[in-house]
PDB file of C-alpha atoms and ligand atoms in Angstrom:
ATOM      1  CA  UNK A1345    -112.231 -47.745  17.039  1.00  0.00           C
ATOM      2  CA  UNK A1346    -109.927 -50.816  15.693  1.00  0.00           C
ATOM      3  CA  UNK A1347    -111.767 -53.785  17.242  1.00  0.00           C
ATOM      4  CA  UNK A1348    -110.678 -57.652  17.430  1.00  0.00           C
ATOM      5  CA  UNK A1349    -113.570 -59.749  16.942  1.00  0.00           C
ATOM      6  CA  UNK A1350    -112.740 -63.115  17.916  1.00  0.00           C
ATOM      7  CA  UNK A1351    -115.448 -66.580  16.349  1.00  0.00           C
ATOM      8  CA  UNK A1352    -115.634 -63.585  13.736  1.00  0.00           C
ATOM      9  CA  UNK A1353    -116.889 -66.444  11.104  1.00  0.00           C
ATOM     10  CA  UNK A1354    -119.941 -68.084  14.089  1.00  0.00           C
ATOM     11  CA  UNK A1355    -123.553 -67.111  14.354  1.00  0.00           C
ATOM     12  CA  UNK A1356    -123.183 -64.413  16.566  1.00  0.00           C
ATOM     13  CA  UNK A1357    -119.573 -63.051  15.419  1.00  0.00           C
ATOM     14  CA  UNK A1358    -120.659 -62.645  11.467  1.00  0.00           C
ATOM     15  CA  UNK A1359    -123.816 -59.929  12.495  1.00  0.00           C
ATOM     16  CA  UNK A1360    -121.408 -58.310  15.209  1.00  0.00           C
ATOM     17  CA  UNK A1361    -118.701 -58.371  12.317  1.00  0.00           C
ATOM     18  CA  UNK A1362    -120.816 -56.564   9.789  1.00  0.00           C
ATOM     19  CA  UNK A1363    -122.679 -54.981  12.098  1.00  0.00           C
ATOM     20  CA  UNK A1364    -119.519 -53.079  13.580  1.00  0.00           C
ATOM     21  CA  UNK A1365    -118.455 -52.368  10.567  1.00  0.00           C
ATOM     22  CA  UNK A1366    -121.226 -50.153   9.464  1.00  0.00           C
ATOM     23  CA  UNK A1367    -121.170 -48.507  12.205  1.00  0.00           C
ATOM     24  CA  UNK A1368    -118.366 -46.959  11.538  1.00  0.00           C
ATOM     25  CA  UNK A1369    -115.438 -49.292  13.215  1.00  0.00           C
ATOM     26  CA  UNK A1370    -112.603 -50.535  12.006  1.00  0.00           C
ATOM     27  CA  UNK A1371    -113.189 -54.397  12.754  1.00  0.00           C
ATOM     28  CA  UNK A1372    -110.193 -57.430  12.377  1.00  0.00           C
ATOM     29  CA  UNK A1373    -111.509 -60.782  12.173  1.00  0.00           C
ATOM     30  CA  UNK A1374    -110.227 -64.208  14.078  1.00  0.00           C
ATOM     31  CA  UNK A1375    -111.339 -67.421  13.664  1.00  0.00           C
ATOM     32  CA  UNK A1376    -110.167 -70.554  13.211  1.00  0.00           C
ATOM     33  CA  UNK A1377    -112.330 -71.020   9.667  1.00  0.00           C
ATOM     34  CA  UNK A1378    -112.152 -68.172   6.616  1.00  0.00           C
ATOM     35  CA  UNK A1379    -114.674 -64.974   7.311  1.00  0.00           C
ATOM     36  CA  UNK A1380    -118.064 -64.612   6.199  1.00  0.00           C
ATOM     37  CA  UNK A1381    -118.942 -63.385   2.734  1.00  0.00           C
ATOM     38  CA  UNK A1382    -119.209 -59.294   2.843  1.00  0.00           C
ATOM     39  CA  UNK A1383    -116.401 -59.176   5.058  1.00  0.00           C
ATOM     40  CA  UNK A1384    -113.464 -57.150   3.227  1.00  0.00           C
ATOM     41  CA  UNK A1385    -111.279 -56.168   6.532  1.00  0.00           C
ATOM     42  CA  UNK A1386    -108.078 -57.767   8.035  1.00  0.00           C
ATOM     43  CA  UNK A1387    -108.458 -61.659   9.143  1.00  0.00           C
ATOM     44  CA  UNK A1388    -106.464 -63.770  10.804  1.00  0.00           C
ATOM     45  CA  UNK A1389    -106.833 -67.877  11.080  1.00  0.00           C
ATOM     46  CA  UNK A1390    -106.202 -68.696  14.678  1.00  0.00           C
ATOM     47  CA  UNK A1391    -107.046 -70.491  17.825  1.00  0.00           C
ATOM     48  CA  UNK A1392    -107.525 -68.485  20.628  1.00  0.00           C
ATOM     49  CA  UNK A1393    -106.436 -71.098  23.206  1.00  0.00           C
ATOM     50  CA  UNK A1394    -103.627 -71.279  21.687  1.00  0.00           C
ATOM     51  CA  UNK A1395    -101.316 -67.802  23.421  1.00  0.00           C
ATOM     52  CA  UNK A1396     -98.747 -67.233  21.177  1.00  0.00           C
ATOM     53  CA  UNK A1397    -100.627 -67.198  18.009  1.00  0.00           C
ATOM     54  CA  UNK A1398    -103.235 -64.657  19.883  1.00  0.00           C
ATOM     55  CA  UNK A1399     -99.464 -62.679  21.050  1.00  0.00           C
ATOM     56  CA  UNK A1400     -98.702 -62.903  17.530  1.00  0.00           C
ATOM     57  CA  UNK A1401    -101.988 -61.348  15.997  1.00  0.00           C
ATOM     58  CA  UNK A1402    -102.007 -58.659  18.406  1.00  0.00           C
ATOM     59  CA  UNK A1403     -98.592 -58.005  17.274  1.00  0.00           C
ATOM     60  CA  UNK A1404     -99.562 -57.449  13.713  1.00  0.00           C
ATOM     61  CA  UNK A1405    -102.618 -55.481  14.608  1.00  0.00           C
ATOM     62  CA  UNK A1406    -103.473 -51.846  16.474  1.00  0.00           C
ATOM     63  CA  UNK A1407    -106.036 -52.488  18.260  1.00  0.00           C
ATOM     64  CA  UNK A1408    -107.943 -50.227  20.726  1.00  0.00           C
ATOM     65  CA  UNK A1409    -110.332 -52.926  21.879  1.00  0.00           C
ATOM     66  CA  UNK A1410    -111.661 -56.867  21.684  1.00  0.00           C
ATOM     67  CA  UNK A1411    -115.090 -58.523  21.416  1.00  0.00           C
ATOM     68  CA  UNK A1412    -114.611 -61.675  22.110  1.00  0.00           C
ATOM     69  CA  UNK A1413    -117.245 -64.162  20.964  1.00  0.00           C
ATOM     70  CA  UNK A1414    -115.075 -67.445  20.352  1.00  0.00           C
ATOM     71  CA  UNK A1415    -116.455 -70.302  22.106  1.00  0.00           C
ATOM     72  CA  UNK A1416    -118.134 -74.066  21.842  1.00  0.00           C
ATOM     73  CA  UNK A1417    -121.872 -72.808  22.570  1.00  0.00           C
ATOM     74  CA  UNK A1418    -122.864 -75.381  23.829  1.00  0.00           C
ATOM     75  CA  UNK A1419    -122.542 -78.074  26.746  1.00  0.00           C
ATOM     76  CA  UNK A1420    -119.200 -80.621  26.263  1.00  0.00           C
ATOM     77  CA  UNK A1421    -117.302 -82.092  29.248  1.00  0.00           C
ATOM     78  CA  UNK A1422    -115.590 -80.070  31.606  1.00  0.00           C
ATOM     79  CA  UNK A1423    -111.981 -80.125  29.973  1.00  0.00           C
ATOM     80  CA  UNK A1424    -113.535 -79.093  26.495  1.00  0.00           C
ATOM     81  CA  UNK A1425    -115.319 -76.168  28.064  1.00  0.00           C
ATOM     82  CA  UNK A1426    -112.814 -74.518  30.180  1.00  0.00           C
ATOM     83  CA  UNK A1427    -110.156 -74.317  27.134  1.00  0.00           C
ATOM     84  CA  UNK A1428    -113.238 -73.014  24.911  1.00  0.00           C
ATOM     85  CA  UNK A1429    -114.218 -70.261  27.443  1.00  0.00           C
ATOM     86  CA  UNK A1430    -110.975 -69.432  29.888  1.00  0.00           C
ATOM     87  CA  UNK A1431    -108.027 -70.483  28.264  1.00  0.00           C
ATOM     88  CA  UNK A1432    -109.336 -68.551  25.014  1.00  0.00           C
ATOM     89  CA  UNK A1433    -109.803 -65.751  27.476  1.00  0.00           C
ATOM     90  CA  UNK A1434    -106.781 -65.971  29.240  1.00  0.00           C
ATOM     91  CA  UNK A1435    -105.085 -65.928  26.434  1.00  0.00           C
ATOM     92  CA  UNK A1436    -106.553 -62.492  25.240  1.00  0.00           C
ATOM     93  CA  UNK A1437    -106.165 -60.888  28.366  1.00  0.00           C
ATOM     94  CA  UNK A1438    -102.613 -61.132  28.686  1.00  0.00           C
ATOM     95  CA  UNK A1439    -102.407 -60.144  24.876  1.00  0.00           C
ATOM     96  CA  UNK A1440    -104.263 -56.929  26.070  1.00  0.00           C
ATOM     97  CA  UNK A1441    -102.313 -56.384  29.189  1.00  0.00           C
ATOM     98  CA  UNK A1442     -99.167 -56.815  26.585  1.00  0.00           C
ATOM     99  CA  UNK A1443    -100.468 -54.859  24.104  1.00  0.00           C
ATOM    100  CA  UNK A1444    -101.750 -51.981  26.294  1.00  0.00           C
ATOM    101  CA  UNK A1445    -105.432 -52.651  25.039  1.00  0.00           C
ATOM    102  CA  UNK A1446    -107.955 -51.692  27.598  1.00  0.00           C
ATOM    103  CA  UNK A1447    -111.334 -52.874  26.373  1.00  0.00           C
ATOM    104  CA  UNK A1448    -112.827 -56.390  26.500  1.00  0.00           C
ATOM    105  CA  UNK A1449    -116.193 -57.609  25.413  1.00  0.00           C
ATOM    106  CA  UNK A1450    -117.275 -60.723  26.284  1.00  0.00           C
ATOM    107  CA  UNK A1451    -119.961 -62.815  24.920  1.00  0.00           C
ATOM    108  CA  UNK A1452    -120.471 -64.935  28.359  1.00  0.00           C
ATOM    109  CA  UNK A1453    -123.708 -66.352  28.897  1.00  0.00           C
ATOM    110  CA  UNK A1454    -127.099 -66.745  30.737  1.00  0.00           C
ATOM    111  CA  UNK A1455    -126.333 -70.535  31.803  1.00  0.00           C
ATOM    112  CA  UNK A1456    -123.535 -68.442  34.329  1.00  0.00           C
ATOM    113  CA  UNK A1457    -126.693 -68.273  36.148  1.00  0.00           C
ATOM    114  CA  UNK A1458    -128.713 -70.667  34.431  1.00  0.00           C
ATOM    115  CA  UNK A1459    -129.386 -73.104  37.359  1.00  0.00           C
ATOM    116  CA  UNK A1460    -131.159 -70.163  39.678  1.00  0.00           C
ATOM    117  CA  UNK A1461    -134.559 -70.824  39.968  1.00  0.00           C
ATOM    118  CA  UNK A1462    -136.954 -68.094  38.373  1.00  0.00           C
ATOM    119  CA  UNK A1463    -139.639 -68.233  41.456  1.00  0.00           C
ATOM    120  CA  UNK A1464    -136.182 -67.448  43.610  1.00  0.00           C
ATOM    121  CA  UNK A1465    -135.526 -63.987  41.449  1.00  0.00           C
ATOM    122  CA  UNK A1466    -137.756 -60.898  42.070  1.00  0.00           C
ATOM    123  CA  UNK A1467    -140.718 -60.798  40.238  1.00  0.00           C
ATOM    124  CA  UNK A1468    -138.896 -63.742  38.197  1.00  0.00           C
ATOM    125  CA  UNK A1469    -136.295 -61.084  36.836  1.00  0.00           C
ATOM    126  CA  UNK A1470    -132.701 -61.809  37.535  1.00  0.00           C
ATOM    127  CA  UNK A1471    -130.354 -58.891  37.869  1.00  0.00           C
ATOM    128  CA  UNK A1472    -126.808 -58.487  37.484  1.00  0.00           C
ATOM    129  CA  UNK A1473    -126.379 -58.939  41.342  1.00  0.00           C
ATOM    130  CA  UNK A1474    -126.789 -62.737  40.786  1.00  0.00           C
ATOM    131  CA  UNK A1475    -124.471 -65.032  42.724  1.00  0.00           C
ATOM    132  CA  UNK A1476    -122.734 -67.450  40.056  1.00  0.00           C
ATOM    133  CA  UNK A1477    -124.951 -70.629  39.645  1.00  0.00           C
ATOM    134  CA  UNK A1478    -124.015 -72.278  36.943  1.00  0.00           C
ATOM    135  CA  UNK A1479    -126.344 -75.021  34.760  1.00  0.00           C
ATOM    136  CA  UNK A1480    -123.651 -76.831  32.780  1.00  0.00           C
ATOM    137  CA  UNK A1481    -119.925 -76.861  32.316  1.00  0.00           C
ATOM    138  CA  UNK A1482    -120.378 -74.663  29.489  1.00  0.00           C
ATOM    139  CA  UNK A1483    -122.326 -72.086  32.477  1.00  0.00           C
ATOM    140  CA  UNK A1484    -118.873 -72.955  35.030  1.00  0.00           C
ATOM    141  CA  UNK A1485    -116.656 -72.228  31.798  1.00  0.00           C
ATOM    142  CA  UNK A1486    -118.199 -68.418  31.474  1.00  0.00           C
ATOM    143  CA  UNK A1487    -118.061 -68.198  35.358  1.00  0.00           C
ATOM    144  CA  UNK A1488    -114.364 -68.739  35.544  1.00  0.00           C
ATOM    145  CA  UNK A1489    -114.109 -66.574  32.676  1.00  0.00           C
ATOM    146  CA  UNK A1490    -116.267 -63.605  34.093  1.00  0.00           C
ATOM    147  CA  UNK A1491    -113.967 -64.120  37.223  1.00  0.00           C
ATOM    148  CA  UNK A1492    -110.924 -64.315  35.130  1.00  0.00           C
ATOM    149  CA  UNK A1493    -112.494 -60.805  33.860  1.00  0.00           C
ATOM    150  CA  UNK A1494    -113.097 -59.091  37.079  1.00  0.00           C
ATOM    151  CA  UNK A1495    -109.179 -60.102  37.923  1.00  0.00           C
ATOM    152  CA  UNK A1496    -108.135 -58.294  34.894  1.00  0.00           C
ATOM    153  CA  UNK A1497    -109.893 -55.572  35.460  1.00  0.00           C
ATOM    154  CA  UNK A1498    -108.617 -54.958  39.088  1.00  0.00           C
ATOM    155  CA  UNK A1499    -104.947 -55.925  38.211  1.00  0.00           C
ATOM    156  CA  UNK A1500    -104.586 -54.165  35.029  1.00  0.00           C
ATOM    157  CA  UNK A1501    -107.620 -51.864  34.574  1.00  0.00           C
ATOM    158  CA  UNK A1502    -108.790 -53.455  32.025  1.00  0.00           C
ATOM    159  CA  UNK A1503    -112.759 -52.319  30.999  1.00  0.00           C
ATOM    160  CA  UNK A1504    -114.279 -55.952  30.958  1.00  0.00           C
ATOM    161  CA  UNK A1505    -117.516 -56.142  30.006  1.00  0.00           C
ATOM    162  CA  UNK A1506    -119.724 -59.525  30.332  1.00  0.00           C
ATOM    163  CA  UNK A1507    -122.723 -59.949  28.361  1.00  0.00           C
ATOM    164  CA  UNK A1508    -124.954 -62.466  29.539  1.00  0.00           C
ATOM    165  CA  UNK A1509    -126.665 -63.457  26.230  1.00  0.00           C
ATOM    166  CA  UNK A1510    -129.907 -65.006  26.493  1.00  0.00           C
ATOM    167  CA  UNK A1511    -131.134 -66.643  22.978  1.00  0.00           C
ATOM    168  CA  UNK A1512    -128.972 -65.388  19.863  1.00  0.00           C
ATOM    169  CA  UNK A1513    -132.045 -66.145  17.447  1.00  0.00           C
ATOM    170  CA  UNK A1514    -133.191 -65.021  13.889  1.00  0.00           C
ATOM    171  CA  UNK A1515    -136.805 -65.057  15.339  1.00  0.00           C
ATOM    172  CA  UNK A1516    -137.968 -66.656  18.885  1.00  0.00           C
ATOM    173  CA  UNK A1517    -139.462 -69.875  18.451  1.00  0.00           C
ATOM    174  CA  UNK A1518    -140.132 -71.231  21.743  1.00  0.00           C
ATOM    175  CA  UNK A1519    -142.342 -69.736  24.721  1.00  0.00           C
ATOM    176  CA  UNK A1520    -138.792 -69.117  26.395  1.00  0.00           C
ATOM    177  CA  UNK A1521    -137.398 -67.429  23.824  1.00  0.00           C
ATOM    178  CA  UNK A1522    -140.328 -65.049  24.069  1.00  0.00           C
ATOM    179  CA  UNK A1523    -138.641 -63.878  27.071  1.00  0.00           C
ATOM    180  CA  UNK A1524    -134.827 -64.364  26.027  1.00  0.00           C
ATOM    181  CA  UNK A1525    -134.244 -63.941  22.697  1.00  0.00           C
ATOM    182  CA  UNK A1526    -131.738 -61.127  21.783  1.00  0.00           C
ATOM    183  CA  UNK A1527    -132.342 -59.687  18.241  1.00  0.00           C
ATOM    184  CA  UNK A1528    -129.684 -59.532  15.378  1.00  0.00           C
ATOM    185  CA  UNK A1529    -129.925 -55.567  15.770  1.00  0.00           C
ATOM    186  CA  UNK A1530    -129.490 -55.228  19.076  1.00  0.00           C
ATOM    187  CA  UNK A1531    -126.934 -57.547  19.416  1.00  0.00           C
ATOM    188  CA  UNK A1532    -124.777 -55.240  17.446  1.00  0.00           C
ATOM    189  CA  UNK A1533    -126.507 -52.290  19.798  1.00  0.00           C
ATOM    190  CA  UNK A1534    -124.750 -54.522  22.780  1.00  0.00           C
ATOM    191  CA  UNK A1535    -121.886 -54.657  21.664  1.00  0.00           C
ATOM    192  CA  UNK A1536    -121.120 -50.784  20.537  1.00  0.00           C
ATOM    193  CA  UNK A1537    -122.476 -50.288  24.340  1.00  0.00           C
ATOM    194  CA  UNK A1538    -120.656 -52.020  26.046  1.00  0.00           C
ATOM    195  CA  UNK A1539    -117.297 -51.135  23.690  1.00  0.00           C
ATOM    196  CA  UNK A1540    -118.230 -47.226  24.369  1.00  0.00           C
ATOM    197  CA  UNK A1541    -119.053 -47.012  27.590  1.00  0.00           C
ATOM    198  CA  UNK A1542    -117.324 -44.765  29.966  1.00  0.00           C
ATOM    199  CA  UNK A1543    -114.657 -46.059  32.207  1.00  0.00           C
ATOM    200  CA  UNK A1544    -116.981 -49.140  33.317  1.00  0.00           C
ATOM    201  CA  UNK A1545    -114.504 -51.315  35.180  1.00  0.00           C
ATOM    202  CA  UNK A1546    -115.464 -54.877  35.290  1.00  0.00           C
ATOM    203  CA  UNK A1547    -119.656 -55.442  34.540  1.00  0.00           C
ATOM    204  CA  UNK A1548    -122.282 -57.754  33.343  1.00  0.00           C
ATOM    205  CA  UNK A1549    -125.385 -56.985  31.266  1.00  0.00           C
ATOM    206  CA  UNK A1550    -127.418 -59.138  30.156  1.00  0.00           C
ATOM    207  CA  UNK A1551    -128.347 -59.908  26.387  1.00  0.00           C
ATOM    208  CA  UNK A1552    -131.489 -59.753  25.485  1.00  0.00           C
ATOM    209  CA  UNK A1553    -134.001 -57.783  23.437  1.00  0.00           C
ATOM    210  CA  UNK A1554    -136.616 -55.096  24.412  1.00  0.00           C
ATOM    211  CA  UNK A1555    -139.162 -58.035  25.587  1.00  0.00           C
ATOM    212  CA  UNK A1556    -142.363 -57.892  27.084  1.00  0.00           C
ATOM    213  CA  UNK A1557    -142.290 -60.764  29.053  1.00  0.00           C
ATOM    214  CA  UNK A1558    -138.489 -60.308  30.033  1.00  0.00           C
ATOM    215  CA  UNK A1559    -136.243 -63.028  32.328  1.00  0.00           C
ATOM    216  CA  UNK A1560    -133.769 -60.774  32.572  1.00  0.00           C
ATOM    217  CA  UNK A1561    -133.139 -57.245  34.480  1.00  0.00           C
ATOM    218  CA  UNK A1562    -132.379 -54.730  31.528  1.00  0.00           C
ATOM    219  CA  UNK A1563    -131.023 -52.138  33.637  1.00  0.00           C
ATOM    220  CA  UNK A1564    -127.284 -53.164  33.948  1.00  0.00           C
ATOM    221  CA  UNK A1565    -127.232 -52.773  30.070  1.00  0.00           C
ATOM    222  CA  UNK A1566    -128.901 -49.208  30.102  1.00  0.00           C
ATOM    223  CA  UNK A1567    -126.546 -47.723  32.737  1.00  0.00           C
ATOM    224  CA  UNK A1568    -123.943 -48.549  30.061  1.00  0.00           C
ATOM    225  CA  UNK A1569    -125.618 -47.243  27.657  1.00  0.00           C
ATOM    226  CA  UNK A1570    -127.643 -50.486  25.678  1.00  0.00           C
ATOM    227  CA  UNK A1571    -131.109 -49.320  25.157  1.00  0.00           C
ATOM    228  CA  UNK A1572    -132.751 -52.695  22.789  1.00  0.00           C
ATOM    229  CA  UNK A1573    -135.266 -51.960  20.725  1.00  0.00           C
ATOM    230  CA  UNK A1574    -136.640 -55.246  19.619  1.00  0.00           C
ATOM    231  CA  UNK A1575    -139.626 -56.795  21.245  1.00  0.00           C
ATOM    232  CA  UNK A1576    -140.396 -60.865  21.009  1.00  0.00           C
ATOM    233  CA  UNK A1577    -143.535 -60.135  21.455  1.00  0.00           C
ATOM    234  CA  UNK A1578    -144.142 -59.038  18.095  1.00  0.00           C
ATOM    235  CA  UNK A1579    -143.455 -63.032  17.386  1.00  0.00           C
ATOM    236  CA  UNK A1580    -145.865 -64.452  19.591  1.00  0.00           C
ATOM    237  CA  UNK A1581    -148.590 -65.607  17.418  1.00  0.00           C
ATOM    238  CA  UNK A1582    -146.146 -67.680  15.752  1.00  0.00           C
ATOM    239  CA  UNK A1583    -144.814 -69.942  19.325  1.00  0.00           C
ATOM    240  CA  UNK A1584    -146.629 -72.893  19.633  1.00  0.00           C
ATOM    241  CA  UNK A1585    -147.601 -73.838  23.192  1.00  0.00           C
ATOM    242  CA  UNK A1586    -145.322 -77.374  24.066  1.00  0.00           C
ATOM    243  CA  UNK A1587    -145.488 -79.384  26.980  1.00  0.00           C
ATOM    244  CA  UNK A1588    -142.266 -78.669  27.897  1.00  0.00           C
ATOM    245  CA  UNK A1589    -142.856 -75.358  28.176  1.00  0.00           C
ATOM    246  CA  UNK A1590    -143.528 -74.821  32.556  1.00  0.00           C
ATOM    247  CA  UNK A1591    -139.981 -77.311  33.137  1.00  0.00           C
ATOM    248  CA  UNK A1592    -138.369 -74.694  30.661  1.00  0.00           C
ATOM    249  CA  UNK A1593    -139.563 -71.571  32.716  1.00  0.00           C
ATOM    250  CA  UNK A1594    -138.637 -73.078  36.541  1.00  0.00           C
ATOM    251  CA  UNK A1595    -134.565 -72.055  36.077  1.00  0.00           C
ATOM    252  CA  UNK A1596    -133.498 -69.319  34.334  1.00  0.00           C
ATOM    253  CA  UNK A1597    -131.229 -71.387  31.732  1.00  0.00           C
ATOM    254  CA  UNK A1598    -134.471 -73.573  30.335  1.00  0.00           C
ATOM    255  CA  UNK A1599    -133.428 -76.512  28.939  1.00  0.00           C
ATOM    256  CA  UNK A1600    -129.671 -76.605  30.038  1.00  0.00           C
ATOM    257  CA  UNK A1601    -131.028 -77.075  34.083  1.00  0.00           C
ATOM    258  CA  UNK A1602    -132.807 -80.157  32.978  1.00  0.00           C
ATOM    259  CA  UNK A1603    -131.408 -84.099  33.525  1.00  0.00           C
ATOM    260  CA  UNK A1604    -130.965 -84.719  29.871  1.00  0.00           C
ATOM    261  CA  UNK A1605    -127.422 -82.653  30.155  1.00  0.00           C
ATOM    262  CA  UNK A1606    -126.065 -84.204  33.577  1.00  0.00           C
ATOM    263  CA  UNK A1607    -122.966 -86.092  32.639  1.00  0.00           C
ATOM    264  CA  UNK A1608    -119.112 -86.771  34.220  1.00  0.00           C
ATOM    265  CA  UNK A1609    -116.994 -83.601  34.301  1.00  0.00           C
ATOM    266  CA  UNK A1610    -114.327 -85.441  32.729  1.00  0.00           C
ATOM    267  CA  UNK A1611    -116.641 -87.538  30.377  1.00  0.00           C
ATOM    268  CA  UNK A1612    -115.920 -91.480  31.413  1.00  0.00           C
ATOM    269  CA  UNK A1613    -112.685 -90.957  32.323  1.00  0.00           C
ATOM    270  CA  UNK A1614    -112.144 -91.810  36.069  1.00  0.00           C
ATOM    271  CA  UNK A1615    -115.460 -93.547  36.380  1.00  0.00           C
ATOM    272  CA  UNK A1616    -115.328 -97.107  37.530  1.00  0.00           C
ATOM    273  CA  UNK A1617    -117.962 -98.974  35.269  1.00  0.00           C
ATOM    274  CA  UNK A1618    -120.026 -99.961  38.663  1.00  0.00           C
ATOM    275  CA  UNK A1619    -120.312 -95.665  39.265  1.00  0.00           C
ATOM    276  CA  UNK A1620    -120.929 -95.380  35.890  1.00  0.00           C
ATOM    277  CA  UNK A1621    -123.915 -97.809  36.370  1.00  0.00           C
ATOM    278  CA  UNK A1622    -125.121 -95.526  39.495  1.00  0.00           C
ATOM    279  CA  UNK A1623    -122.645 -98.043  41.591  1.00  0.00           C
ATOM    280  CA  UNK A1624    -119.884 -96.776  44.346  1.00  0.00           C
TER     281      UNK A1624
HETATM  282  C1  15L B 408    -126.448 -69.972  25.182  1.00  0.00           C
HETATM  283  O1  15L B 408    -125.593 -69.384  25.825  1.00  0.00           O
HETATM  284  C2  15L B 408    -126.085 -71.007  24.193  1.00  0.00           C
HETATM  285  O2  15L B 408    -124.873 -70.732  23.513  1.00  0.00           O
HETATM  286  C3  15L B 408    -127.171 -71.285  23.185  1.00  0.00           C
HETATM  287  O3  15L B 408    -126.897 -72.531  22.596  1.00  0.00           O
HETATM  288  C4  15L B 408    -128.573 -71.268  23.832  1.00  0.00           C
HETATM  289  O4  15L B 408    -128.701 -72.352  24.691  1.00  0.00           O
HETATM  290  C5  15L B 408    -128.800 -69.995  24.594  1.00  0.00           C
HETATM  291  O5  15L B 408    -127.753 -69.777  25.531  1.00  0.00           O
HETATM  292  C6  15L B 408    -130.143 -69.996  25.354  1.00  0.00           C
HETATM  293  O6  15L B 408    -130.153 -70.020  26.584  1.00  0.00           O
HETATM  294  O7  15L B 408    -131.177 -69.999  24.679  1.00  0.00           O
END
């Protein structure tokens, strides 16, 4: 298979790159910085919001599918994150529908559904059934891009695949992470899932390891064919207890559901300076 892998150079898209790659795929890098070290295959230097120079790559390239993992990861104003998450994937979509390529991966997010409160999910285990409930503009950016997703795939049958990736982490170093961290090896087991799966129309899974104590329903990802093998548990001696730890467990997106990251959609822009004092 001759996979795109956009953020091919970020945390995430250098294992997946490497990763793919010994597994057999053919695997073209994107990113707006040079590749990773070990990486030998075709690159391009690109922004993905930007369409043309995505029409452009796909022009140069075969490609039978994409992964795409390009993205600010974490929370900026509203603007910021809907170029980062759905204009990037806009952008690729209609370079796929163009270029006749019918598989999408998509590195979405936990914080889609960040701000649902874990004593509201079953046996505190959220499943892919989850109504969209967003933490932060960065969770309503991989909302509108999941949606974006599902359009694709009913327009253009496009197989669109939304991993919901919990905590992309060398080890798990917080009591949540015990419960949402997604290994380096099975990150790369996601991904070859969800890029070989049969005919799965538009779907979430969610992205996380084999855990013990696990946030997140691992069943979506097994009907597609991602079985993780890692456990966090294996780490546990090493988490330190923190007071913080009980407000991090009531939502399902820990931190991002707290006050620290409420802010203006559009930064200070349209804010009087009485509402920005907590004025009308
Ligand atoms: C994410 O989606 C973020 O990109 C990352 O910064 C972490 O916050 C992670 O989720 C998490 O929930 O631990």
């Amino acid at each position: 298979m001759r996979i795109l892998v956009t953020g091919a150079a970020g945390s995430i898209g250098r294992v997946v790159t490497l990763g793919l790659g010994d597994r057999g795929h053919d695997v073209v890098g994107l990113d707006l910085v040079p590749e990773p070290d070990g990486f030998t295959g075709p690159r391009h230097t690109a922004d993905c919001s930007d369409a043309r120079a995505v029409q452009a790559v796909f022009a140069d390239e075969r490609l039978d599918a994409v992964v795409h993992l390009a993205g600010h990861p974490g929370e900026a104003d509203l603007p910021t994150s809907l170029t980062s998450h759905v204009i990037t994937t806009a952008a690729l979509l209609d370079a796929c529908v163009a270029h006749r390529v019918s598989r999408f991966v998509y590195a979405s997010s936990n914080h889609a559904v960040g701000r649902t409160p874990r004593a509201s999910t079953a046996e505190g285990v959220i499943s892919d059934d989850a109504l969209p409930r967003p933490d932060t503009f960065y969770g309503v950016g991989k909302v509108a891009a999941e949606a974006l997703m599902r359009l694709y795939a009913d327009r253009h049958s496009i197989d669109a695949i939304a991993c919901r990736i919990g905590s992309f982490l060398d080890e798990p170093g917080t009591t949540r992470a015990l419960s949402t961290w997604l290994s380096h090896e099975d990150c790369v087991r996601m991904v070859e899932a969800a890029l070989t799966a049969s005919s799965p129309g538009f779907a979430v899974l969610y992205g996380i390891s084999n855990n013990t104590p696990a946030w997140w329903d691992l069943e979506p990802g097994r009907r597609l064919g991602y079985d993780p093998v890692d456990d966090a548990e294996a780490y546990a001696d090493h988490v330190a207890v923190r007071d913080v730890d009980d407000a991090e467990a009531a939502h399902v997106g820990g931190p991002f559901a707290g006050e620290e990251f409420y802010r203006p959609a559009l930064g200070n822009q349209g804010l009087t300076s009485s509402a920005l004092e907590g004025g009308h």
